[in-house]
Tab-separated table of C-alpha atoms in Angstrom:
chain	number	residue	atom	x	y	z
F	1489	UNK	CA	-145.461	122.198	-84.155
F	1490	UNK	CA	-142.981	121.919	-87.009
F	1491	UNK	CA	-143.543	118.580	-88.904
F	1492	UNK	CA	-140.546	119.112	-91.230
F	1493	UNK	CA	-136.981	119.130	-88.666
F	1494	UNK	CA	-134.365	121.052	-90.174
F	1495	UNK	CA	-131.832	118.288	-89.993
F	1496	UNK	CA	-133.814	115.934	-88.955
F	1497	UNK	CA	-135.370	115.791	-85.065
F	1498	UNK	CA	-133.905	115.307	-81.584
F	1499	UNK	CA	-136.452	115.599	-78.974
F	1500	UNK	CA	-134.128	117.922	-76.436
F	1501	UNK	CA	-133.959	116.683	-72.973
F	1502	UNK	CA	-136.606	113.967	-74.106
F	1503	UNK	CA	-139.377	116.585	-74.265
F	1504	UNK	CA	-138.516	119.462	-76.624
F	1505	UNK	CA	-138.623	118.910	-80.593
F	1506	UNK	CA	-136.256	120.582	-81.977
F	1507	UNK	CA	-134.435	120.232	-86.136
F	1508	UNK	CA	-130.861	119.115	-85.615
F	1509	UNK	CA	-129.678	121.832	-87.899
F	1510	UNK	CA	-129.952	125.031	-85.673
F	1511	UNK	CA	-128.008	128.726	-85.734
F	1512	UNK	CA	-125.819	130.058	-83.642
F	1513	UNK	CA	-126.498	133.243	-82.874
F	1514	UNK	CA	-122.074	134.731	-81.749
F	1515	UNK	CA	-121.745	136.238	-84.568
F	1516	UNK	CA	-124.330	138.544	-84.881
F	1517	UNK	CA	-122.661	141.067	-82.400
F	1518	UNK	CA	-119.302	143.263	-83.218
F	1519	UNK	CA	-115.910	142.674	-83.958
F	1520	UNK	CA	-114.187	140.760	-80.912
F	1521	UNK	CA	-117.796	139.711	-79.820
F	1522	UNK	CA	-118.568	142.890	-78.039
F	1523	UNK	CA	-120.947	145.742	-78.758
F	1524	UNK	CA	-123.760	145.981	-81.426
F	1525	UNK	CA	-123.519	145.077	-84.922
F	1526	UNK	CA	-122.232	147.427	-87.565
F	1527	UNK	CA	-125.355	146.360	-89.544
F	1528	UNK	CA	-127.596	145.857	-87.295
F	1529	UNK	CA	-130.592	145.254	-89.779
F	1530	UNK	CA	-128.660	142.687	-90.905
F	1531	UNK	CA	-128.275	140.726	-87.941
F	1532	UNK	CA	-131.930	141.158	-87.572
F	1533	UNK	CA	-132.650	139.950	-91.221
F	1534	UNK	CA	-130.591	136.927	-90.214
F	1535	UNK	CA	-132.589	136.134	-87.448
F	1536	UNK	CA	-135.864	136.560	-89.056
F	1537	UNK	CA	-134.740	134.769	-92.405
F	1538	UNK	CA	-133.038	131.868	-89.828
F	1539	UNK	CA	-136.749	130.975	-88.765
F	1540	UNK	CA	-138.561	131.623	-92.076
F	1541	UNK	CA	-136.320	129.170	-93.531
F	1542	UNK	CA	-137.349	126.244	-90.486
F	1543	UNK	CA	-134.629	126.409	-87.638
F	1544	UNK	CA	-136.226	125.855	-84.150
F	1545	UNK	CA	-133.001	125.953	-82.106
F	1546	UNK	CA	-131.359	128.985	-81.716
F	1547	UNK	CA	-128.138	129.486	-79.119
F	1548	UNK	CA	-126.439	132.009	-77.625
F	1549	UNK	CA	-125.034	133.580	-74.625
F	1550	UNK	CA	-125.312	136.212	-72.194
F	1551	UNK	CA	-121.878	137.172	-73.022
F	1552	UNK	CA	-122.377	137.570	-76.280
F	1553	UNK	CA	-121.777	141.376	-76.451
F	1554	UNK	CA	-122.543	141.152	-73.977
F	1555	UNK	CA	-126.616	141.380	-73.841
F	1556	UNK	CA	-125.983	142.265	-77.532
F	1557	UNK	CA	-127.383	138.844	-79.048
F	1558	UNK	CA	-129.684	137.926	-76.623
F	1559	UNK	CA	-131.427	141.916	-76.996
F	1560	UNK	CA	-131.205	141.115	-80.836
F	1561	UNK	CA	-132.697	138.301	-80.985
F	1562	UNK	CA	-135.890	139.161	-78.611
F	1563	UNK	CA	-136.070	142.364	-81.307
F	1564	UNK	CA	-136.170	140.479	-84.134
F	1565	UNK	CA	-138.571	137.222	-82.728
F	1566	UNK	CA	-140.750	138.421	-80.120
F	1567	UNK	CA	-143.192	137.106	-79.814
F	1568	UNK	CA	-141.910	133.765	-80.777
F	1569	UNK	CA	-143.359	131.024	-82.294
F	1570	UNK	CA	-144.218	128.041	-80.027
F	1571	UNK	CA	-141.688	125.533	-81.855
F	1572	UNK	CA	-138.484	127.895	-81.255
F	1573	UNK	CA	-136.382	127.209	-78.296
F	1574	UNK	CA	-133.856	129.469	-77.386
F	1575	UNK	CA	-130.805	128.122	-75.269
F	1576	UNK	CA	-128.680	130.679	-73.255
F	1577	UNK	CA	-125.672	130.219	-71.651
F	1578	UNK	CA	-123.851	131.833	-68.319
F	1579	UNK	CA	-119.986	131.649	-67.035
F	1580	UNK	CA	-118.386	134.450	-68.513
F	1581	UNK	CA	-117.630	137.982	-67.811
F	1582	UNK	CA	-116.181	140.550	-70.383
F	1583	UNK	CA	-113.733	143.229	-70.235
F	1584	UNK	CA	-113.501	143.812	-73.793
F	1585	UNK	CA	-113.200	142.593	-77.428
F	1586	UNK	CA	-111.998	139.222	-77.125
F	1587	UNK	CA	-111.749	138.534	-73.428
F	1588	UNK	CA	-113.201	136.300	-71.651
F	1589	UNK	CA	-113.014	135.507	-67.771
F	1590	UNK	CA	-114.740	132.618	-66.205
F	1591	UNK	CA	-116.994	133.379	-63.042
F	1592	UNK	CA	-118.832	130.412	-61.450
F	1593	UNK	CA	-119.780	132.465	-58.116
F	1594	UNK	CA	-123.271	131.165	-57.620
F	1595	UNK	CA	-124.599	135.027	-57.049
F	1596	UNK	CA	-123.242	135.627	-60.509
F	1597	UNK	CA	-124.756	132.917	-62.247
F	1598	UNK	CA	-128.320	133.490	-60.460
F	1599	UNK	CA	-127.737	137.477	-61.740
F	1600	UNK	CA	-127.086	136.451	-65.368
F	1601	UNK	CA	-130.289	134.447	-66.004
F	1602	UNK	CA	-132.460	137.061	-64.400
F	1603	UNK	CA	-131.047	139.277	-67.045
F	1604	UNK	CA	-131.746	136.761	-69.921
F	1605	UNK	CA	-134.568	136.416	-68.874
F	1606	UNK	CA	-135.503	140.492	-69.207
F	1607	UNK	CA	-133.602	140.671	-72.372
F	1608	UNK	CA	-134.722	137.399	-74.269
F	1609	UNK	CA	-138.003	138.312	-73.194
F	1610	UNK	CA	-139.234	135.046	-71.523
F	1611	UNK	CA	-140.626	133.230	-68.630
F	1612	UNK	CA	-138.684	130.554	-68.483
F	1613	UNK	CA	-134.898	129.181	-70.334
F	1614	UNK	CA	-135.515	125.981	-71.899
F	1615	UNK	CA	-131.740	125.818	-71.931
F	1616	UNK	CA	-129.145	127.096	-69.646
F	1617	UNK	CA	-125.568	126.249	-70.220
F	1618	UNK	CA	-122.596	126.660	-68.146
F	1619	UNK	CA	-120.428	128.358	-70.398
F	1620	UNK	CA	-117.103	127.362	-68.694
F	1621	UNK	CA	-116.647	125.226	-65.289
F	1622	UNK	CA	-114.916	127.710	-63.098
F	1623	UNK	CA	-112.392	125.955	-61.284
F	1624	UNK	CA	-112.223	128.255	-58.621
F	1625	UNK	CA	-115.473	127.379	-57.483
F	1626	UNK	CA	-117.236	123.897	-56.472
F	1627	UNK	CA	-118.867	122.446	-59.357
F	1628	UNK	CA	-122.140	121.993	-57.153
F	1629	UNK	CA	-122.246	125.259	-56.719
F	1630	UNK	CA	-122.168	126.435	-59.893
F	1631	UNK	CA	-125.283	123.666	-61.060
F	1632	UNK	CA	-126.595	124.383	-57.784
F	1633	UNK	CA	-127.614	127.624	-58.824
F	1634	UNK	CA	-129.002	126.765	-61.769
F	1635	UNK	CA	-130.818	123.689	-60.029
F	1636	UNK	CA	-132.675	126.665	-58.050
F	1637	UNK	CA	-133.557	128.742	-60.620
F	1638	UNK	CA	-134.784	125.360	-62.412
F	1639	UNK	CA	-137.300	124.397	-59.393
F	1640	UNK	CA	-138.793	128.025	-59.407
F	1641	UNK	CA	-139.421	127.575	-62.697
F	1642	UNK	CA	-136.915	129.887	-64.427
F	1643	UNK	CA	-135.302	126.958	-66.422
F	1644	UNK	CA	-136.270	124.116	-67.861
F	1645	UNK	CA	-132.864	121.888	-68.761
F	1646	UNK	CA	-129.166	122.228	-67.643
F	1647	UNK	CA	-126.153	121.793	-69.900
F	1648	UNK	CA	-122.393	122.159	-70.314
F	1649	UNK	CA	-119.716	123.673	-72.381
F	1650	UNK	CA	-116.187	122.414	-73.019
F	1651	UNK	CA	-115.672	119.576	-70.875
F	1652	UNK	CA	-114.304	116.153	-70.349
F	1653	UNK	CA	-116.029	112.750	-70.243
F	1654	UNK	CA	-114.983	113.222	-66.636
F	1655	UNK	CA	-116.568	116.762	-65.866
F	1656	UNK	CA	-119.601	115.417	-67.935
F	1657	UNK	CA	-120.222	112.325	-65.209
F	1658	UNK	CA	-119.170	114.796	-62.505
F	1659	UNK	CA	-122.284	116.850	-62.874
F	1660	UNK	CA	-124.640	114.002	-63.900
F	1661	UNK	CA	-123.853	113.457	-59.817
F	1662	UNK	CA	-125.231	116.609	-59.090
F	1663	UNK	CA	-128.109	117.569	-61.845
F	1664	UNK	CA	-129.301	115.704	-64.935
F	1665	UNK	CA	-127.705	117.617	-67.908
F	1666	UNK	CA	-129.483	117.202	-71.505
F	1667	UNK	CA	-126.547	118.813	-73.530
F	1668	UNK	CA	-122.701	119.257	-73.941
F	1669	UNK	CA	-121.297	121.849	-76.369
F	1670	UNK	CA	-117.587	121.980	-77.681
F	1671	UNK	CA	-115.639	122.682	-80.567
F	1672	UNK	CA	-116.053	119.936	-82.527
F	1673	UNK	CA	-115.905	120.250	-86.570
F	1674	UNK	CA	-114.592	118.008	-89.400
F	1675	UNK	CA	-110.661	118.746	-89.076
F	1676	UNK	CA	-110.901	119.374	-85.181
F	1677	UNK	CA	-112.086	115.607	-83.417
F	1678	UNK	CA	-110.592	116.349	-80.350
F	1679	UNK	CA	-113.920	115.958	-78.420
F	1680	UNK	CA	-114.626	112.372	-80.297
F	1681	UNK	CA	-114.908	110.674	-76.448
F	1682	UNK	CA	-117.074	112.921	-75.341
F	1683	UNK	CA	-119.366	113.025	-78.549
F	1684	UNK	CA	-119.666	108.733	-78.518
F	1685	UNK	CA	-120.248	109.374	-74.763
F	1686	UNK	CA	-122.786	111.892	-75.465
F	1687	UNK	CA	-124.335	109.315	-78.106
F	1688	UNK	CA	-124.637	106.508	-75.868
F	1689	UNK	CA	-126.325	108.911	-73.172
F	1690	UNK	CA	-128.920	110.423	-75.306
F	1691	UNK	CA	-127.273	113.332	-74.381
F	1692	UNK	CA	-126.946	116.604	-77.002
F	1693	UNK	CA	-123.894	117.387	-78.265
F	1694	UNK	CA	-123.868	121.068	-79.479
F	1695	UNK	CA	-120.515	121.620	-81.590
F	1696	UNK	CA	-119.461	124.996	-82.120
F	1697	UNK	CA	-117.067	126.535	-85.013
F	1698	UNK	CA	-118.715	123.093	-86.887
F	1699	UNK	CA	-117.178	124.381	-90.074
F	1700	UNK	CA	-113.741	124.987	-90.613
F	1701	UNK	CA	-113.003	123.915	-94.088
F	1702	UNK	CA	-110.009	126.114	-94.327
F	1703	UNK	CA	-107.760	124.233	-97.528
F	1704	UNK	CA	-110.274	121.613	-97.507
F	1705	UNK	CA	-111.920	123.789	-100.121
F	1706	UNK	CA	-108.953	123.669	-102.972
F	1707	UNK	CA	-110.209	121.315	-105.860
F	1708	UNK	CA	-108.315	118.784	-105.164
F	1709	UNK	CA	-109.498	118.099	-101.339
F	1710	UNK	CA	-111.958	115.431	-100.526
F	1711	UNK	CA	-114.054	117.982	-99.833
F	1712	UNK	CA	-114.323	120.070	-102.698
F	1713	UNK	CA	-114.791	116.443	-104.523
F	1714	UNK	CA	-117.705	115.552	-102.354
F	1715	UNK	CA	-119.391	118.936	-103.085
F	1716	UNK	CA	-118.853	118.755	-106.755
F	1717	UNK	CA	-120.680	115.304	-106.654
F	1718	UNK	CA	-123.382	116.533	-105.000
F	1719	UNK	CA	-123.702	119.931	-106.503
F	1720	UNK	CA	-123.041	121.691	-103.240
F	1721	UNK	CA	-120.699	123.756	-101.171
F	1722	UNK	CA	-118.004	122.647	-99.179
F	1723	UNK	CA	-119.715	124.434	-95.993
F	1724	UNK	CA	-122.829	122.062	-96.752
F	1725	UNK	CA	-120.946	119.028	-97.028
F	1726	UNK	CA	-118.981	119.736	-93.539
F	1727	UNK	CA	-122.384	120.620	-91.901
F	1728	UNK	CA	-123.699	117.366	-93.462
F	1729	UNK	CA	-121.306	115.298	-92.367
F	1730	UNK	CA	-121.292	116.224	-88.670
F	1731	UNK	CA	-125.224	115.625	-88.911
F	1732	UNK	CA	-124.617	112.004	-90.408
F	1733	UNK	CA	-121.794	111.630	-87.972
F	1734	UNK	CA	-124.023	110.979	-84.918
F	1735	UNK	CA	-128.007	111.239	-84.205
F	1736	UNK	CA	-126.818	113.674	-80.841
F	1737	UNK	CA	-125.267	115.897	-83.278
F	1738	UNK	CA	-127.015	119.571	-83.343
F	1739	UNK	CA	-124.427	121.767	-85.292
F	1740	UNK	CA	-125.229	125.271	-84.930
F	1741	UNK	CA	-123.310	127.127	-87.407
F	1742	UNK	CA	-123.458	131.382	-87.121
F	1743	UNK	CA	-123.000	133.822	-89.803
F	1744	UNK	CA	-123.611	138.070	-90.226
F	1745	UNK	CA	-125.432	137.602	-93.955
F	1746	UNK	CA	-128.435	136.198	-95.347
F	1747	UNK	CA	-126.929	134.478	-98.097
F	1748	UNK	CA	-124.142	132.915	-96.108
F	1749	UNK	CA	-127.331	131.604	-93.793
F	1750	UNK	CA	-129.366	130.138	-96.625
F	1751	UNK	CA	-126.032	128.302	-97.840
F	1752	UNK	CA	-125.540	126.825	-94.554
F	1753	UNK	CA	-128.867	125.656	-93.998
F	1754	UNK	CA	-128.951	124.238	-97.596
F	1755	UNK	CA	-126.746	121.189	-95.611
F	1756	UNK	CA	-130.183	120.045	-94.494
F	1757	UNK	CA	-130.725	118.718	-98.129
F	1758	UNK	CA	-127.874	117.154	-98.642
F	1759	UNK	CA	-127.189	113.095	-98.179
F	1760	UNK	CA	-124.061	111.972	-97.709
F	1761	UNK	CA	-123.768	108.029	-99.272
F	1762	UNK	CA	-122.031	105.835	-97.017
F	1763	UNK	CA	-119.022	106.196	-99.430
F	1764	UNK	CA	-118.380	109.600	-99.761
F	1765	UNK	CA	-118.709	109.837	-95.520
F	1766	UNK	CA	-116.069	107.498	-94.960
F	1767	UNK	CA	-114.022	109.576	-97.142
F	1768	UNK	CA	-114.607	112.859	-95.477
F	1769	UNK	CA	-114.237	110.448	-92.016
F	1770	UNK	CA	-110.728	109.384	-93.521
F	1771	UNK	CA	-109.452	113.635	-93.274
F	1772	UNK	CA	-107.855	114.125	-90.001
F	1773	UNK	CA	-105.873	117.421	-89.063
């Protein structure tokens, strides 16, 4: 078991170690999200490199592609090592580059895993995620089929993506969840009720696109004046913030290269003083 956390720890759904600083494995497929990789060494170097360097939490998604990521990633880990947990997700279908379409139908859901479970190579899904709440279907029937799959030993824990408080409680009535994922980054707080929520439940909170520094990066940004304080990049300091921000927070950022990987992960190192965090608090968009 890993003794050093990559961020520091958060025991997943009370019984799964895991560093707080994870990768996110989206961007590892083609342009639009769909099909393979035009380097697809590269995306496996990531991978590889990603684990080397201590992360233990990798997520992705069946649409991802689709298949693409999860296939990758069983290429480039298999067999895994016992600390790594991989969390999946299920909700989507795909009719091209960049298009999404929610499907909650319970047949559809119980499909998907099954085929994560061929292509990541694995007994069981520590984490399944519904990627998006269909609303044309009964919540309870979307959990319900994961709740199934969960007591024949196919998954482990249940989480959410993109909801509300609301949403949140509404399936808490239905199935314990253990995580919540939204977009969620320094400039972008619209998800700050759900993310105290989250806190005050134990609960994960997964935020994806965590760094969008955007002209936060010019010298004369707080930013860029945190970084040069610290003698790192503005990517580190966003990623360091969000993980000094709250002890749910398990930012996940993605990348195609190597270096850009080893530059994100680099955040793990870096400590915020109490100062220079309620500066970077103070930016709003």
């Amino acid at each position: 078991m890993t003794e050093n956390f990559l961020g520091g720890r958060f025991d997943l759904g009370g019984d799964l170690p895991i560093g707080r600083l994870g990768y996110g494995a989206m961007q590892i497929t083609g342009p639009g999200v769909w099909d393979w990789p035009a380097d697809r060494a590269g995306a496996l170097a990531v991978l590889r490199r990603a684990v080397e360097l201590g992360v233990t939490f990798i997520d992705t998604a069946d649409s991802y592609g689709p298949l693409v990521s999860e296939l990758l990633i069983a290429e480039a880990l298999h067999p895994y090592r016992d600390d790594l947990v991989i969390a999946t997700k299920a909700g989507f279908t795909r009719q091209g580059p960049g298009q999404w379409t929610e499907c909650g139908r319970p047949e559809y859901l119980t499909q998907q895993v099954e085929l994560s479970l061929r292509h990541l190579r694995l007994d069981h899904i520590d984490l399944i995620q519904l990627h998006r709440i269909d609303p044309a279907v009964p919540l309870a029937d979307q959990l319900g089929a994961f709740v199934e799959l969960r007591e024949a030993g196919k998954v482990k824990h249940i989480g959410l993506s993109e909801v509300s408080v609301a949403e949140l409680e509404q399936a808490r009535q239905i199935t314990p969840i253990v995580s919540v994922q939204n977009r969620y980054n320094l400039i972008d707080r619209g998800s700050e009720e759900l993310l105290d929520h989250a806190a005050k439940e134990n609960i994960a909170f997964i935020p994806w696109f965590p760094i969008a520094t955007g002209d936060l990066t010019k010298p004369d940004s707080p930013v860029a004046a945190v970084a040069a304080e610290l003698g790192a990049t503005p990517a580190q300091v966003a990623l360091a913030w969000l993980l000094k921000r709250s002890p749910v927070m398990l930012p996940i950022p993605g990348t195609k290269t190597v270096s850009h990987l080893e530059d994100n992960l680099g955040a793990a190192t870096v400590e915020l003083s109490d100062k220079q965090f309620a500066a970077l608090d103070a930016i709003r968009d």
